[in-house]
Backbone as JSON, one array per atom type, in Angstrom:
{
  "sequence": "XXXXXXXXXXXXXXXXXXXXXXXXXXXXXXXXXXXXXXXXXXXXXXXXXXXXXXXXXXXXXXXXXXXXXXXXXXXXXXXXXXXXXXXXXXXXXXXXXXXXXXXXXXXXXXXXXXXXXXXXXXXXXXXXXX",
  "N": [[1.14, -64.5, 21.0], [-0.94, -62.47, 21.18], [-1.97, -59.15, 21.87], [-0.27, -58.44, 23.91], [2.59, -56.79, 25.25], [6.1, -56.37, 25.56], [7.81, -55.41, 28.56], [10.55, -53.63, 30.0], [13.36, -55.71, 30.69], [12.21, -58.08, 29.88], [9.68, -58.83, 30.95], [6.33, -59.64, 30.27], [3.37, -57.93, 29.64], [-0.22, -57.46, 29.6], [-1.65, -55.64, 26.88], [-3.74, -52.89, 26.79], [-6.85, -52.82, 25.02], [-7.52, -50.35, 23.93], [-5.02, -49.13, 23.59], [-3.94, -50.83, 21.67], [-5.31, -50.08, 19.42], [-4.74, -47.48, 19.05], [-3.22, -46.3, 17.03], [-4.85, -46.27, 14.85], [-6.06, -44.0, 13.73], [-4.06, -42.71, 12.25], [-3.82, -44.33, 10.08], [-6.22, -44.24, 8.74], [-9.15, -46.07, 8.17], [-7.97, -48.45, 8.64], [-6.67, -50.72, 11.01], [-4.02, -50.41, 13.11], [-1.68, -51.44, 15.35], [0.33, -52.55, 18.08], [2.72, -55.17, 17.31], [1.56, -58.51, 16.6], [2.99, -60.39, 17.89], [4.74, -60.75, 21.0], [7.31, -60.13, 20.86], [9.64, -57.72, 19.96], [12.08, -57.46, 18.77], [13.77, -59.11, 16.3], [13.21, -61.47, 13.7], [11.44, -60.42, 10.96], [8.69, -60.96, 8.78], [8.23, -59.52, 5.82], [5.5, -58.35, 4.22], [4.61, -56.34, 2.65], [5.83, -53.28, 1.32], [5.79, -49.95, 0.96], [6.46, -47.04, -0.77], [6.88, -44.01, 0.96], [8.12, -41.34, 1.45], [8.18, -39.04, 3.26], [6.44, -39.79, 5.17], [3.94, -38.71, 4.91], [2.12, -39.37, 2.99], [0.41, -41.77, 3.2], [0.01, -45.05, 2.03], [-2.79, -46.16, 1.69], [-4.54, -47.96, 0.18], [-2.75, -49.91, -0.8], [-1.7, -50.89, 1.59], [-3.99, -51.95, 2.78], [-4.61, -53.96, 0.92], [-2.31, -55.62, 1.07], [-2.48, -56.38, 3.75], [-4.9, -57.8, 3.78], [-4.18, -59.96, 2.17], [-2.27, -61.2, 3.79], [-3.88, -62.02, 5.92], [-5.54, -63.83, 4.56], [-3.88, -65.99, 4.36], [-3.82, -66.87, 6.9], [-2.33, -65.52, 8.83], [-1.39, -62.83, 11.08], [-1.41, -59.51, 10.23], [0.72, -56.64, 10.71], [1.17, -53.21, 10.73], [3.14, -50.29, 10.11], [5.17, -47.31, 10.06], [8.25, -47.57, 8.32], [10.43, -46.33, 9.48], [10.15, -46.71, 12.16], [11.31, -49.04, 12.76], [14.3, -50.34, 13.71], [16.91, -51.12, 11.59], [15.44, -51.31, 9.28], [14.94, -49.74, 6.11], [14.36, -46.26, 5.86], [11.34, -44.36, 5.14], [9.06, -45.75, 4.18], [5.8, -47.29, 4.16], [5.05, -50.13, 5.93], [3.97, -53.54, 5.91], [3.98, -56.15, 8.02], [4.76, -59.39, 9.46], [5.23, -60.92, 12.53], [7.35, -60.26, 15.29], [9.82, -62.86, 14.88], [11.72, -65.07, 16.87], [13.81, -66.62, 15.82], [15.52, -67.16, 12.68], [14.7, -69.51, 11.48], [12.09, -69.9, 12.48], [10.86, -67.68, 11.31], [11.17, -68.4, 8.64], [9.35, -70.49, 8.44], [6.91, -69.13, 8.77], [7.13, -67.48, 6.53], [6.99, -69.37, 4.45], [4.37, -70.17, 4.79], [3.09, -67.82, 4.13], [3.84, -67.19, 1.49], [2.14, -68.33, -0.65], [0.06, -66.48, -0.72], [1.29, -64.0, -0.73], [3.55, -63.63, -2.81], [5.91, -62.1, -3.1], [6.91, -61.7, -0.56], [9.35, -61.36, 2.07], [12.11, -61.92, 4.38], [13.26, -59.92, 7.05], [15.63, -58.69, 9.3], [15.18, -56.96, 12.32], [14.29, -54.37, 14.71], [11.46, -53.39, 16.37], [10.65, -50.19, 17.26], [8.53, -48.74, 18.09], [6.47, -46.07, 19.24]],
  "CA": [[0.76, -63.86, 22.24], [-1.61, -61.26, 20.75], [-2.48, -58.3, 22.92], [0.7, -58.2, 24.96], [3.79, -56.07, 24.86], [7.14, -56.57, 26.57], [8.35, -54.3, 29.33], [11.98, -53.84, 30.15], [13.82, -56.94, 31.33], [11.52, -59.25, 29.37], [8.36, -59.13, 31.5], [5.28, -59.38, 29.3], [2.13, -57.5, 30.28], [-1.3, -57.24, 28.64], [-1.78, -54.3, 26.32], [-5.15, -52.57, 26.71], [-7.4, -52.74, 23.66], [-7.44, -48.95, 23.46], [-3.66, -48.87, 23.13], [-3.71, -51.6, 20.45], [-5.95, -49.43, 18.29], [-4.43, -46.06, 19.12], [-2.63, -45.81, 15.78], [-5.82, -46.41, 13.76], [-6.34, -42.71, 13.09], [-3.03, -42.37, 11.28], [-3.97, -45.19, 8.92], [-7.61, -44.21, 8.31], [-10.0, -47.11, 8.72], [-7.17, -49.63, 8.93], [-6.29, -50.78, 12.41], [-2.62, -50.73, 13.32], [-1.24, -51.31, 16.73], [1.55, -53.3, 18.31], [2.81, -56.44, 16.61], [0.82, -59.62, 17.19], [3.96, -61.09, 18.73], [5.25, -59.95, 22.11], [8.72, -59.89, 20.56], [9.86, -56.56, 19.1], [13.39, -57.59, 18.13], [13.91, -60.43, 15.72], [13.07, -61.64, 12.26], [10.12, -60.0, 10.49], [8.31, -61.32, 7.42], [7.71, -58.3, 5.2], [4.49, -58.67, 3.21], [4.45, -55.18, 1.78], [6.66, -52.12, 1.61], [5.26, -48.98, 0.01], [7.2, -45.78, -0.68], [6.24, -42.9, 1.65], [9.36, -40.7, 1.9], [8.08, -38.15, 4.43], [5.37, -40.36, 5.98], [2.77, -37.84, 4.8], [1.23, -39.87, 1.94], [0.22, -43.18, 3.52], [-0.49, -45.83, 0.9], [-3.9, -46.9, 2.29], [-5.03, -49.07, -0.64], [-1.72, -50.94, -0.84], [-1.62, -51.47, 2.93], [-5.19, -52.76, 2.95], [-4.48, -55.14, 0.06], [-1.29, -56.5, 1.64], [-3.0, -56.92, 5.02], [-5.91, -58.81, 3.44], [-3.45, -61.13, 1.67], [-1.67, -61.86, 4.96], [-4.97, -62.68, 6.65], [-5.99, -64.98, 3.77], [-2.97, -67.1, 4.63], [-3.95, -67.25, 8.3], [-1.39, -64.82, 9.69], [-1.87, -61.54, 11.55], [-0.56, -58.42, 9.76], [1.02, -55.48, 11.55], [1.69, -52.16, 9.86], [3.61, -49.03, 10.68], [6.18, -46.67, 9.23], [9.52, -48.3, 8.39], [11.34, -45.61, 10.36], [9.96, -47.17, 13.53], [12.01, -50.32, 12.87], [15.75, -50.29, 13.56], [17.32, -52.13, 10.62], [14.65, -51.15, 8.06], [15.16, -48.49, 5.39], [13.37, -45.21, 6.14], [10.54, -43.83, 4.05], [8.1, -46.71, 3.65], [4.76, -47.9, 4.97], [5.32, -51.56, 5.84], [3.06, -54.54, 6.48], [4.87, -57.23, 8.44], [4.3, -60.44, 10.36], [6.3, -61.26, 13.46], [8.69, -60.76, 14.99], [10.15, -64.22, 15.27], [13.0, -65.14, 17.58], [14.86, -67.21, 14.99], [15.3, -67.15, 11.24], [13.96, -70.74, 11.15], [10.67, -69.62, 12.75], [10.42, -66.74, 10.28], [11.09, -69.15, 7.4], [8.09, -71.24, 8.48], [5.86, -68.15, 8.49], [7.3, -67.06, 5.14], [6.46, -70.44, 3.6], [2.91, -70.12, 4.91], [2.63, -66.58, 3.52], [4.2, -67.1, 0.07], [1.04, -68.53, -1.6], [-0.77, -65.28, -0.74], [2.16, -62.84, -0.96], [4.77, -64.23, -3.4], [7.08, -61.23, -2.97], [7.28, -61.55, 0.85], [10.74, -61.67, 2.4], [12.46, -61.8, 5.8], [14.17, -58.81, 7.38], [15.99, -58.59, 10.72], [14.99, -55.6, 12.79], [13.74, -54.16, 16.04], [10.38, -52.41, 16.37], [10.91, -49.19, 18.29], [7.25, -48.16, 18.52], [6.29, -44.61, 19.19]],
  "C": [[0.16, -62.5, 21.92], [-2.1, -60.48, 21.95], [-1.53, -58.07, 24.06], [1.89, -57.46, 24.39], [4.84, -56.28, 25.93], [7.47, -55.29, 27.32], [9.83, -54.58, 29.46], [12.25, -55.11, 30.95], [12.95, -58.15, 30.99], [10.17, -59.58, 29.96], [7.29, -58.76, 30.48], [4.0, -59.04, 30.06], [1.05, -57.29, 29.23], [-1.31, -55.81, 28.15], [-3.27, -54.0, 26.21], [-5.61, -52.43, 25.26], [-7.29, -51.33, 23.11], [-6.05, -48.64, 22.93], [-3.38, -49.61, 21.83], [-4.27, -50.88, 19.23], [-5.65, -47.94, 18.23], [-3.91, -45.5, 17.8], [-3.62, -45.83, 14.63], [-6.05, -45.09, 13.03], [-5.31, -42.37, 12.03], [-3.1, -43.23, 10.03], [-5.44, -45.29, 8.49], [-8.39, -45.33, 8.97], [-9.23, -48.39, 9.03], [-6.72, -49.59, 10.38], [-4.84, -51.24, 12.52], [-2.29, -50.5, 14.78], [0.04, -52.11, 16.88], [1.55, -54.62, 17.55], [2.03, -57.53, 17.34], [1.71, -60.4, 18.15], [4.38, -60.17, 19.87], [6.71, -59.58, 21.89], [8.87, -58.72, 19.6], [11.14, -56.68, 18.29], [13.52, -59.0, 17.6], [13.77, -60.4, 14.22], [11.62, -61.36, 11.86], [9.9, -60.53, 9.07], [7.63, -60.08, 6.84], [6.77, -58.71, 4.06], [4.26, -57.53, 2.24], [5.29, -54.03, 2.26], [6.35, -51.08, 0.53], [5.86, -47.6, 0.27], [6.34, -44.68, -0.06], [7.36, -42.07, 2.28], [9.25, -39.83, 3.14], [6.96, -38.58, 5.38], [4.11, -39.51, 5.95], [1.74, -38.37, 3.8], [1.06, -41.38, 2.12], [-0.49, -43.9, 2.38], [-1.63, -46.76, 1.38], [-4.33, -48.12, 1.48], [-4.03, -50.22, -0.66], [-1.61, -51.65, 0.51], [-2.81, -52.41, 3.16], [-5.1, -54.05, 2.15], [-3.46, -56.13, 0.63], [-1.79, -57.15, 2.93], [-4.03, -58.01, 4.76], [-5.24, -60.09, 2.94], [-2.84, -61.91, 2.83], [-2.75, -62.64, 5.72], [-5.5, -63.9, 5.9], [-5.12, -66.21, 4.03], [-2.93, -67.45, 6.12], [-2.97, -66.6, 9.26], [-1.95, -63.45, 10.05], [-0.92, -60.42, 11.08], [-0.38, -57.33, 10.81], [1.62, -54.43, 10.64], [2.12, -50.93, 10.63], [4.59, -48.42, 9.68], [7.51, -47.4, 9.41], [10.53, -47.63, 9.31], [11.2, -45.99, 11.82], [10.6, -48.54, 13.77], [13.5, -50.08, 12.69], [16.12, -51.43, 12.61], [16.53, -52.08, 9.33], [15.03, -49.81, 7.42], [14.04, -47.51, 5.73], [12.53, -44.91, 4.91], [9.55, -44.78, 3.42], [6.99, -46.96, 4.67], [5.01, -49.39, 4.83], [4.2, -52.37, 6.49], [3.93, -55.76, 6.76], [4.12, -58.26, 9.27], [5.48, -60.77, 11.26], [6.25, -60.37, 14.67], [8.86, -62.18, 15.51], [11.55, -64.24, 15.87], [14.13, -65.67, 16.71], [14.5, -67.09, 13.51], [14.47, -68.38, 10.83], [12.46, -70.55, 11.38], [10.1, -68.69, 11.69], [10.28, -67.45, 8.93], [9.79, -69.96, 7.31], [6.92, -70.31, 8.16], [5.92, -67.67, 7.04], [6.72, -68.1, 4.19], [4.94, -70.46, 3.63], [2.34, -68.91, 4.16], [2.83, -66.52, 2.0], [3.05, -67.37, -0.91], [0.15, -67.29, -1.75], [0.02, -64.02, -1.08], [3.5, -63.36, -1.51], [6.04, -63.41, -3.21], [7.54, -61.04, -1.53], [8.73, -61.98, 1.08], [10.97, -61.47, 3.89], [13.47, -60.68, 5.99], [14.4, -58.82, 8.89], [15.8, -57.15, 11.15], [14.41, -55.57, 14.19], [12.69, -53.07, 15.95], [10.56, -51.48, 17.56], [9.63, -48.55, 18.81], [7.23, -46.66, 18.38], [7.57, -43.98, 19.55]]
}
């Protein structure tokens, strides 16, 4: 459900294109916005995690490479700072796919992603956004 974001009590509303690309400036020419899924809380497939302790030294090349690998396998990457995910360790730039409601759904996405990103793994968390 690309282009939508949940509101409180589970109602899903369209997210304007401008809002989807609002975070682009913080990641240079890379486009980062809300997750492709309308679900913020669930199981995420982590395709890349790159050390950035104070969020001041974004790992652009690594993010771009991980995102390209995700796309090669037919999935939509989403990137942000790990501190914006409850349940993730602080101090990383992350490239993820999801979120998925169940571990089984995430396992299917992981299997699809593994040929392109062998080190990918699943992590439970909640995207908190801005």
